Amino acid sequence: MAHNLGTHFGCMEPRNVCWAHGVNSSEALDVALADKSCHMIEADLMIRGASTRSSKAAARWKAAGSSTGALTARDVIMCHPPAVDSDLTFDQFFKRVFLAVKAGRRVGLKLDFKDADAVLPCVRLLRDSNVGIHDASYVGAHASTRTMPLWLNADVIRGPGGRPPIPGEQFVARCLEHCPSATLSLGWTTSGTPRLGYSRRMVDEMRALTANVRAHVTFAPSAAHLFASAEGPRASMIAMLVEDAVNDRGTPPAAAEAAVKGPGVRRPPAEDAVDADADLAPATPSLSPSKPAPGGEQADIFSVLSAAISSPAKATAPSATAPRTITVWGPATPRVRRWFLNALPANKTYVDVKPTNVIESAVIGAHVAMRPLYARMFR
């Protein structure tokens, strides 16, 4: 099973986990590793020259018949668009973090893939280094590195105003094949559009993608977009949490659906490997049968969460299966922050937000003013 980061780092609740953002340079990595209050290092990955396909790495990519098998972790750089270069390759980045953890630094990785071609060479290096294979209960040799928390993130569904996403089924399959104990962090593409909010279609596409995934999935919506969503899509997204908030307590799917509908109490390659073991092959990911989508998607979200989390229903199935959490990210005004801290369950919510600038505050403020009308018109 993947890590509960709140428990792993001793910070009580997931929302108290501290993140280092955009660690995409050698200097930024030095700072993050030296900061003992930092629990998770977040960094962005893409193929060097991916925007033009003019680099030597891209030439090998083309020579291989458009196969990422020609690429290695040395061809992946730590970089966030629109930047196109970095002084740090993934091979260098990972080895430095790996050695720091081996020396006693307690930290995890969140790898945000901006380029689909970067996924395979990176997860191969992780697998060959025995990271993302063993679950959190592993206590054998090299436990500190083999149980390092690992999140693999990509925007796999087209979101509001967003660019084309990374192919979701391919991303999930590659991650689970090579790193079966990693947490999959799956989000929606966005842009600077002034229109905020997720639609029901966007939520339904994510539900369909993850329905059969027997692994920890954390859904990664923008805090501002989630806040601005109409009540129907917003409740539908939170219902994806409810499905597992109930089921990981052992309640049958039918009871999960009833919990959503029912009333509740309203409440606020191997040569790159660092530590390869030939006898340790990655486990084959297991898939669970599809669960029926819960009904009543326009139910009051506080009732939904209260009914699911406090349900006393007797367990009739094994517990701790396929946990689902949510990670809110991006710019958030105080109003937005107060909303999600009250609306989302503390034991299921990771908080990775930042303060807003003037323009972001103005756009979010306009949606705050229009939200009562918007929520009724665009359910």
Tab-separated table of C-alpha atoms in Angstrom:
chain	number	residue	atom	x	y	z
A	1	MET	CA	0.000	0.000	0.000
A	2	ALA	CA	1.170	3.538	-0.704
A	3	HIS	CA	2.072	5.877	2.089
A	4	ASN	CA	-0.263	7.996	4.151
A	5	LEU	CA	2.037	11.003	4.128
A	6	GLY	CA	0.547	12.530	7.265
A	7	THR	CA	1.372	9.371	9.206
A	8	HIS	CA	4.728	8.800	7.495
A	9	PHE	CA	6.016	12.262	8.355
A	10	GLY	CA	4.335	12.488	11.767
A	11	CYS	CA	2.300	15.588	10.942
A	12	MET	CA	-1.097	14.217	12.025
A	13	GLU	CA	-3.168	15.144	8.963
A	14	PRO	CA	-2.341	15.014	5.235
A	15	ARG	CA	-3.069	18.739	4.908
A	16	ASN	CA	-0.081	19.475	7.177
A	17	VAL	CA	2.445	17.905	4.798
A	18	CYS	CA	4.927	20.569	3.583
A	19	TRP	CA	5.984	20.776	-0.046
A	20	ALA	CA	8.946	22.246	-1.907
A	21	HIS	CA	7.647	23.444	-5.280
A	22	GLY	CA	9.338	23.531	-8.656
A	23	VAL	CA	12.631	21.998	-7.562
A	24	ASN	CA	13.981	22.127	-11.092
A	25	SER	CA	17.568	23.297	-10.614
A	26	SER	CA	20.634	22.146	-8.733
A	27	GLU	CA	20.414	25.167	-6.429
A	28	ALA	CA	16.738	24.596	-5.661
A	29	LEU	CA	17.447	20.947	-4.859
A	30	ASP	CA	20.209	21.971	-2.434
A	31	VAL	CA	17.771	24.262	-0.628
A	32	ALA	CA	15.004	21.640	-0.467
A	33	LEU	CA	17.272	18.908	0.881
A	34	ALA	CA	18.698	21.275	3.509
A	35	ASP	CA	15.234	22.339	4.723
A	36	LYS	CA	14.256	19.678	7.258
A	37	SER	CA	10.693	21.040	7.425
A	38	CYS	CA	10.178	20.010	3.788
A	39	HIS	CA	8.464	16.629	3.529
A	40	MET	CA	7.903	16.274	-0.221
A	41	ILE	CA	10.017	17.573	-3.106
A	42	GLU	CA	7.949	18.423	-6.182
A	43	ALA	CA	9.720	18.724	-9.532
A	44	ASP	CA	8.746	18.878	-13.196
A	45	LEU	CA	10.058	16.607	-15.934
A	46	MET	CA	10.296	16.853	-19.697
A	47	ILE	CA	12.572	15.711	-22.516
A	48	ARG	CA	15.305	18.237	-23.282
A	49	GLY	CA	14.329	20.065	-26.467
A	50	ALA	CA	10.851	18.496	-26.399
A	51	SER	CA	9.260	21.673	-27.720
A	52	THR	CA	11.235	21.513	-30.980
A	53	ARG	CA	12.349	17.880	-31.113
A	54	SER	CA	15.729	19.209	-32.266
A	55	SER	CA	17.966	17.795	-29.541
A	56	LYS	CA	20.173	14.707	-29.708
A	57	ALA	CA	17.697	12.970	-27.411
A	58	ALA	CA	14.890	13.768	-29.814
A	59	ALA	CA	16.970	12.491	-32.723
A	60	ARG	CA	17.352	9.140	-30.958
A	61	TRP	CA	13.621	9.218	-30.241
A	62	LYS	CA	12.900	9.602	-33.959
A	63	ALA	CA	15.519	7.028	-34.965
A	64	ALA	CA	13.802	4.508	-32.716
A	65	GLY	CA	10.598	4.881	-34.685
A	66	SER	CA	8.915	7.220	-32.228
A	67	SER	CA	9.644	4.863	-29.351
A	68	THR	CA	10.647	6.246	-25.965
A	69	GLY	CA	12.732	3.104	-25.494
A	70	ALA	CA	15.692	5.011	-26.989
A	71	LEU	CA	15.603	7.550	-24.165
A	72	THR	CA	17.211	7.268	-20.731
A	73	ALA	CA	16.931	9.234	-17.509
A	74	ARG	CA	19.852	11.346	-18.706
A	75	ASP	CA	17.664	12.722	-21.500
A	76	VAL	CA	14.992	13.916	-19.059
A	77	ILE	CA	15.504	17.335	-17.527
A	78	MET	CA	13.923	18.996	-14.501
A	79	CYS	CA	12.037	21.789	-16.231
A	80	HIS	CA	8.623	23.462	-16.332
A	81	PRO	CA	7.291	24.978	-19.562
A	82	PRO	CA	7.754	27.533	-21.023
A	83	ALA	CA	11.386	26.927	-19.976
A	84	VAL	CA	13.161	24.455	-22.254
A	85	ASP	CA	16.434	23.727	-20.467
A	86	SER	CA	17.854	23.021	-17.021
A	87	ASP	CA	21.151	22.378	-15.280
A	88	LEU	CA	19.714	19.199	-13.775
A	89	THR	CA	18.809	15.914	-15.449
A	90	PHE	CA	16.502	13.420	-13.790
A	91	ASP	CA	19.398	11.003	-13.464
A	92	GLN	CA	21.332	13.608	-11.425
A	93	PHE	CA	18.268	14.757	-9.490
A	94	PHE	CA	17.222	11.282	-8.434
A	95	LYS	CA	20.691	10.132	-7.406
A	96	ARG	CA	21.117	13.157	-5.127
A	97	VAL	CA	17.773	12.596	-3.442
A	98	PHE	CA	18.398	8.843	-3.194
A	99	LEU	CA	21.764	9.347	-1.479
A	100	ALA	CA	20.298	11.947	0.890
A	101	VAL	CA	17.544	9.537	1.938
A	102	LYS	CA	20.092	6.744	2.336
A	103	ALA	CA	22.070	9.073	4.636
A	104	GLY	CA	19.000	9.711	6.816
A	105	ARG	CA	17.074	12.573	5.171
A	106	ARG	CA	13.354	11.798	5.503
A	107	VAL	CA	11.741	13.087	2.332
A	108	GLY	CA	9.567	11.936	-0.558
A	109	LEU	CA	9.252	12.757	-4.256
A	110	LYS	CA	6.418	14.091	-6.362
A	111	LEU	CA	7.358	13.892	-10.038
A	112	ASP	CA	5.186	16.036	-12.304
A	113	PHE	CA	5.463	14.820	-15.900
A	114	LYS	CA	5.001	17.559	-18.494
A	115	ASP	CA	6.004	15.319	-21.395
A	116	ALA	CA	4.576	11.851	-22.013
A	117	ASP	CA	7.897	10.697	-23.456
A	118	ALA	CA	9.636	11.370	-20.144
A	119	VAL	CA	7.575	8.814	-18.212
A	120	LEU	CA	9.083	5.507	-19.325
A	121	PRO	CA	12.806	6.280	-18.816
A	122	CYS	CA	12.080	7.715	-15.371
A	123	VAL	CA	9.923	4.904	-14.022
A	124	ARG	CA	12.480	2.409	-15.327
A	125	LEU	CA	15.203	4.091	-13.276
A	126	LEU	CA	12.944	4.170	-10.219
A	127	ARG	CA	12.152	0.478	-10.628
A	128	ASP	CA	15.775	-0.497	-11.147
A	129	SER	CA	16.636	1.410	-7.973
A	130	ASN	CA	13.891	-0.381	-6.002
A	131	VAL	CA	11.867	2.783	-5.441
A	132	GLY	CA	8.100	2.580	-5.870
A	133	ILE	CA	8.040	-1.220	-5.640
A	134	HIS	CA	7.831	-1.980	-1.916
A	135	ASP	CA	4.878	-0.797	0.119
A	136	ALA	CA	5.006	1.311	3.273
A	137	SER	CA	5.129	-1.763	5.540
A	138	TYR	CA	8.481	-3.003	4.145
A	139	VAL	CA	11.100	-3.433	6.903
A	140	GLY	CA	13.925	-5.282	5.126
A	141	ALA	CA	17.310	-4.120	3.898
A	142	HIS	CA	17.596	-0.566	2.583
A	143	ALA	CA	14.152	0.264	3.959
A	144	SER	CA	14.767	4.027	3.995
A	145	THR	CA	15.170	4.227	0.216
A	146	ARG	CA	12.840	1.378	-0.729
A	147	THR	CA	9.940	2.922	1.194
A	148	MET	CA	10.611	6.496	0.063
A	149	PRO	CA	7.203	8.111	-0.623
A	150	LEU	CA	6.745	8.425	-4.375
A	151	TRP	CA	4.020	10.331	-6.205
A	152	LEU	CA	3.784	10.209	-10.006
A	153	ASN	CA	1.764	13.132	-11.340
A	154	ALA	CA	0.359	14.069	-14.740
A	155	ASP	CA	-2.569	16.022	-16.132
A	156	VAL	CA	-4.471	13.250	-17.876
A	157	ILE	CA	-7.886	14.850	-18.539
A	158	ARG	CA	-8.527	18.014	-20.551
A	159	GLY	CA	-9.732	20.654	-18.110
A	160	PRO	CA	-11.078	24.222	-18.342
A	161	GLY	CA	-9.257	25.974	-21.168
A	162	GLY	CA	-6.548	23.351	-20.968
A	163	ARG	CA	-4.074	21.993	-23.474
A	164	PRO	CA	-4.286	18.370	-24.688
A	165	PRO	CA	-3.488	16.082	-21.735
A	166	ILE	CA	-0.944	13.304	-21.345
A	167	PRO	CA	-2.654	10.039	-22.458
A	168	GLY	CA	-4.165	8.797	-19.214
A	169	GLU	CA	-4.428	5.051	-19.791
A	170	GLN	CA	-0.836	4.862	-21.003
A	171	PHE	CA	0.431	6.918	-18.068
A	172	VAL	CA	-1.398	4.825	-15.477
A	173	ALA	CA	-0.316	1.544	-17.080
A	174	ARG	CA	3.364	2.498	-17.244
A	175	CYS	CA	3.428	3.796	-13.688
A	176	LEU	CA	1.742	0.708	-12.225
A	177	GLU	CA	3.873	-1.690	-14.264
A	178	HIS	CA	7.146	-0.246	-13.006
A	179	CYS	CA	6.215	1.394	-9.667
A	180	PRO	CA	3.157	-0.482	-8.327
A	181	SER	CA	3.340	1.014	-4.827
A	182	ALA	CA	3.567	4.641	-6.006
A	183	THR	CA	0.715	7.086	-5.556
A	184	LEU	CA	-0.840	8.213	-8.834
A	185	SER	CA	-1.569	11.940	-8.773
A	186	LEU	CA	-3.973	12.628	-11.629
A	187	GLY	CA	-5.167	16.050	-12.669
A	188	TRP	CA	-6.833	18.141	-15.348
A	189	THR	CA	-5.071	20.498	-17.746
A	190	THR	CA	-5.821	24.186	-17.241
A	191	SER	CA	-4.772	27.525	-18.707
A	192	GLY	CA	-5.028	31.191	-17.858
A	193	THR	CA	-8.658	31.314	-18.965
A	194	PRO	CA	-10.869	33.625	-16.888
A	195	ARG	CA	-13.590	30.981	-16.956
A	196	LEU	CA	-13.128	28.886	-13.836
A	197	GLY	CA	-14.672	25.591	-12.862
A	198	TYR	CA	-14.828	21.918	-13.807
A	199	SER	CA	-17.703	20.404	-15.758
A	200	ARG	CA	-19.461	17.131	-15.065
A	201	ARG	CA	-17.872	15.676	-18.210
A	202	MET	CA	-14.393	16.380	-16.873
A	203	VAL	CA	-15.211	14.631	-13.608
A	204	ASP	CA	-16.866	11.667	-15.328
A	205	GLU	CA	-13.827	11.146	-17.571
A	206	MET	CA	-11.577	10.973	-14.500
A	207	ARG	CA	-13.932	8.536	-12.801
A	208	ALA	CA	-13.910	6.282	-15.874
A	209	LEU	CA	-10.100	6.359	-16.047
A	210	THR	CA	-9.594	5.400	-12.394
A	211	ALA	CA	-12.537	3.051	-11.832
A	212	ASN	CA	-10.448	-0.122	-12.179
A	213	VAL	CA	-7.197	1.152	-10.669
A	214	ARG	CA	-6.320	-0.812	-7.533
A	215	ALA	CA	-3.769	1.695	-6.265
A	216	HIS	CA	-3.714	4.895	-4.262
A	217	VAL	CA	-5.000	7.682	-6.500
A	218	THR	CA	-5.001	11.299	-5.406
A	219	PHE	CA	-7.164	13.529	-7.580
A	220	ALA	CA	-5.448	16.857	-8.234
A	221	PRO	CA	-7.888	19.686	-8.969
A	222	SER	CA	-6.940	23.343	-8.904
A	223	ALA	CA	-8.277	24.847	-5.673
A	224	ALA	CA	-9.697	27.870	-7.519
A	225	HIS	CA	-11.350	25.767	-10.234
A	226	LEU	CA	-12.865	23.376	-7.701
A	227	PHE	CA	-14.217	26.268	-5.652
A	228	ALA	CA	-15.711	27.891	-8.764
A	229	SER	CA	-17.347	24.711	-10.074
A	230	ALA	CA	-21.119	24.442	-10.119
A	231	GLU	CA	-22.633	22.343	-7.361
A	232	GLY	CA	-23.238	19.265	-9.531
A	233	PRO	CA	-19.676	18.784	-10.832
A	234	ARG	CA	-18.248	19.797	-7.466
A	235	ALA	CA	-20.311	17.224	-5.576
A	236	SER	CA	-19.562	14.632	-8.272
A	237	MET	CA	-15.821	15.127	-7.817
A	238	ILE	CA	-16.085	14.801	-4.062
A	239	ALA	CA	-18.239	11.708	-4.555
A	240	MET	CA	-15.172	10.019	-6.068
A	241	LEU	CA	-13.599	10.421	-2.646
A	242	VAL	CA	-16.716	9.174	-0.929
A	243	GLU	CA	-16.670	5.958	-2.925
A	244	ASP	CA	-13.397	5.024	-1.323
A	245	ALA	CA	-13.875	6.858	1.964
A	246	VAL	CA	-16.635	4.305	2.511
A	247	ASN	CA	-15.090	1.326	0.750
A	248	ASP	CA	-11.737	1.485	2.507
A	249	ARG	CA	-13.753	0.989	5.709
A	250	GLY	CA	-15.172	-2.189	4.197
A	251	THR	CA	-18.635	-0.950	3.251
A	252	PRO	CA	-20.106	-2.441	0.056
A	253	PRO	CA	-20.417	-0.149	-2.983
A	254	ALA	CA	-24.193	-0.171	-2.666
A	255	ALA	CA	-23.876	1.344	0.799
A	256	ALA	CA	-21.526	3.971	-0.605
A	257	GLU	CA	-24.167	4.923	-3.144
A	258	ALA	CA	-26.786	5.087	-0.425
A	259	ALA	CA	-24.512	7.287	1.653
A	260	VAL	CA	-24.268	9.770	-1.193
A	261	LYS	CA	-28.008	9.783	-1.776
A	262	GLY	CA	-29.042	9.778	1.839
A	263	PRO	CA	-29.260	12.664	4.311
A	264	GLY	CA	-26.365	13.577	6.548
A	265	VAL	CA	-25.429	16.026	9.228
A	266	ARG	CA	-24.196	19.280	7.709
A	267	ARG	CA	-20.797	20.283	9.042
A	268	PRO	CA	-18.529	23.082	8.241
A	269	PRO	CA	17.448	1.772	-18.190
A	270	ALA	CA	19.407	-0.482	-15.569
A	271	GLU	CA	22.852	1.080	-15.964
A	272	ASP	CA	21.445	4.167	-14.384
A	273	ALA	CA	20.222	2.260	-11.326
A	274	VAL	CA	21.447	3.266	-7.909
A	275	ASP	CA	20.648	0.059	-6.037
A	276	ALA	CA	19.442	-2.628	-8.426
A	277	ASP	CA	18.536	-6.122	-7.222
A	278	ALA	CA	18.120	-8.637	-10.039
A	279	ASP	CA	15.809	-10.852	-7.984
A	280	LEU	CA	13.295	-8.113	-7.239
A	281	ALA	CA	10.902	-7.728	-10.122
A	282	PRO	CA	8.096	-5.168	-9.901
A	283	ALA	CA	4.776	-6.584	-8.859
A	284	THR	CA	2.017	-6.819	-11.419
A	285	PRO	CA	-0.638	-4.207	-10.671
A	286	SER	CA	-3.946	-5.661	-9.542
A	287	LEU	CA	-7.208	-4.310	-10.780
A	288	SER	CA	-10.480	-4.276	-8.945
A	289	PRO	CA	-13.893	-4.616	-10.591
A	290	SER	CA	-15.506	-1.378	-11.587
A	291	LYS	CA	-17.623	0.173	-8.883
A	292	PRO	CA	-20.918	1.750	-9.830
A	293	ALA	CA	-20.800	5.510	-9.956
A	294	PRO	CA	-22.681	6.949	-6.989
A	295	GLY	CA	-25.997	8.620	-7.625
A	296	GLY	CA	-27.254	11.933	-6.342
A	297	GLU	CA	-24.324	13.922	-7.680
A	298	GLN	CA	-26.042	17.190	-6.805
A	299	ALA	CA	-26.402	16.263	-3.157
A	300	ASP	CA	-25.121	18.723	-0.592
A	301	ILE	CA	-21.398	18.060	-0.316
A	302	PHE	CA	-21.300	18.369	3.454
A	303	SER	CA	-24.015	15.732	3.731
A	304	VAL	CA	-22.154	13.500	1.316
A	305	LEU	CA	-18.929	13.657	3.286
A	306	SER	CA	-20.582	13.358	6.669
A	307	ALA	CA	-22.575	10.309	5.630
A	308	ALA	CA	-19.567	8.583	4.117
A	309	ILE	CA	-16.906	9.278	6.697
A	310	SER	CA	-19.028	8.710	9.783
A	311	SER	CA	-20.966	5.722	8.398
A	312	PRO	CA	-21.216	2.968	11.055
A	313	ALA	CA	-22.070	0.301	8.480
A	314	LYS	CA	-20.632	-3.126	9.250
A	315	ALA	CA	-17.697	-4.201	7.128
A	316	THR	CA	-18.421	-6.978	4.662
A	317	ALA	CA	-15.310	-6.692	2.465
A	318	PRO	CA	-11.572	-6.401	3.062
A	319	SER	CA	-10.420	-2.959	4.142
A	320	ALA	CA	-7.642	-0.723	2.880
A	321	THR	CA	-8.310	-1.247	-0.814
A	322	ALA	CA	-7.520	1.366	-3.442
A	323	PRO	CA	-7.530	4.519	-1.295
A	324	ARG	CA	-8.648	7.774	-2.879
A	325	THR	CA	-7.529	11.220	-1.719
A	326	ILE	CA	-7.550	14.746	-3.106
A	327	THR	CA	-4.706	17.240	-3.508
A	328	VAL	CA	-5.734	20.860	-4.042
A	329	TRP	CA	-3.072	23.004	-5.668
A	330	GLY	CA	-2.437	26.355	-7.293
A	331	PRO	CA	-3.303	29.929	-6.312
A	332	ALA	CA	-5.939	30.261	-3.594
A	333	THR	CA	-7.400	33.348	-1.932
A	334	PRO	CA	-8.207	33.233	1.810
A	335	ARG	CA	-11.869	32.691	0.872
A	336	VAL	CA	-11.029	29.677	-1.283
A	337	ARG	CA	-8.724	28.286	1.405
A	338	ARG	CA	-11.412	28.577	4.093
A	339	TRP	CA	-13.853	26.810	1.808
A	340	PHE	CA	-11.777	23.720	1.077
A	341	LEU	CA	-10.513	23.407	4.651
A	342	ASN	CA	-14.147	23.195	5.763
A	343	ALA	CA	-15.602	21.278	2.814
A	344	LEU	CA	-13.013	18.551	2.242
A	345	PRO	CA	-12.271	15.751	4.735
A	346	ALA	CA	-9.064	16.368	6.687
A	347	ASN	CA	-8.005	12.712	6.487
A	348	LYS	CA	-8.296	12.697	2.689
A	349	THR	CA	-6.986	16.122	1.697
A	350	TYR	CA	-3.473	17.270	0.791
A	351	VAL	CA	-2.926	21.020	0.477
A	352	ASP	CA	-0.382	22.290	-2.044
A	353	VAL	CA	-1.602	25.855	-2.683
A	354	LYS	CA	0.099	29.239	-2.934
A	355	PRO	CA	-0.981	32.880	-2.446
A	356	THR	CA	-2.583	34.689	-5.375
A	357	ASN	CA	-1.285	37.646	-7.332
A	358	VAL	CA	-3.437	40.690	-8.143
A	359	ILE	CA	-4.901	39.300	-11.380
A	360	GLU	CA	-5.628	35.886	-9.872
A	361	SER	CA	-7.325	37.514	-6.893
A	362	ALA	CA	-9.511	39.616	-9.182
A	363	VAL	CA	-10.613	36.646	-11.306
A	364	ILE	CA	-11.367	34.471	-8.283
A	365	GLY	CA	-13.119	37.388	-6.564
A	366	ALA	CA	-15.435	37.844	-9.547
A	367	HIS	CA	-16.392	34.186	-9.361
A	368	VAL	CA	-17.033	34.534	-5.626
A	369	ALA	CA	-19.525	37.294	-6.378
A	370	MET	CA	-21.225	35.366	-9.195
A	371	ARG	CA	-21.083	31.904	-7.654
A	372	PRO	CA	-24.646	31.765	-6.151
A	373	LEU	CA	-26.149	32.427	-9.588
A	374	TYR	CA	-23.582	30.320	-11.462
A	375	ALA	CA	-24.114	27.334	-9.166
A	376	ARG	CA	-27.830	27.314	-9.911
A	377	MET	CA	-27.556	27.901	-13.658
A	378	PHE	CA	-24.787	25.437	-14.525
A	379	ARG	CA	-25.451	22.410	-12.375
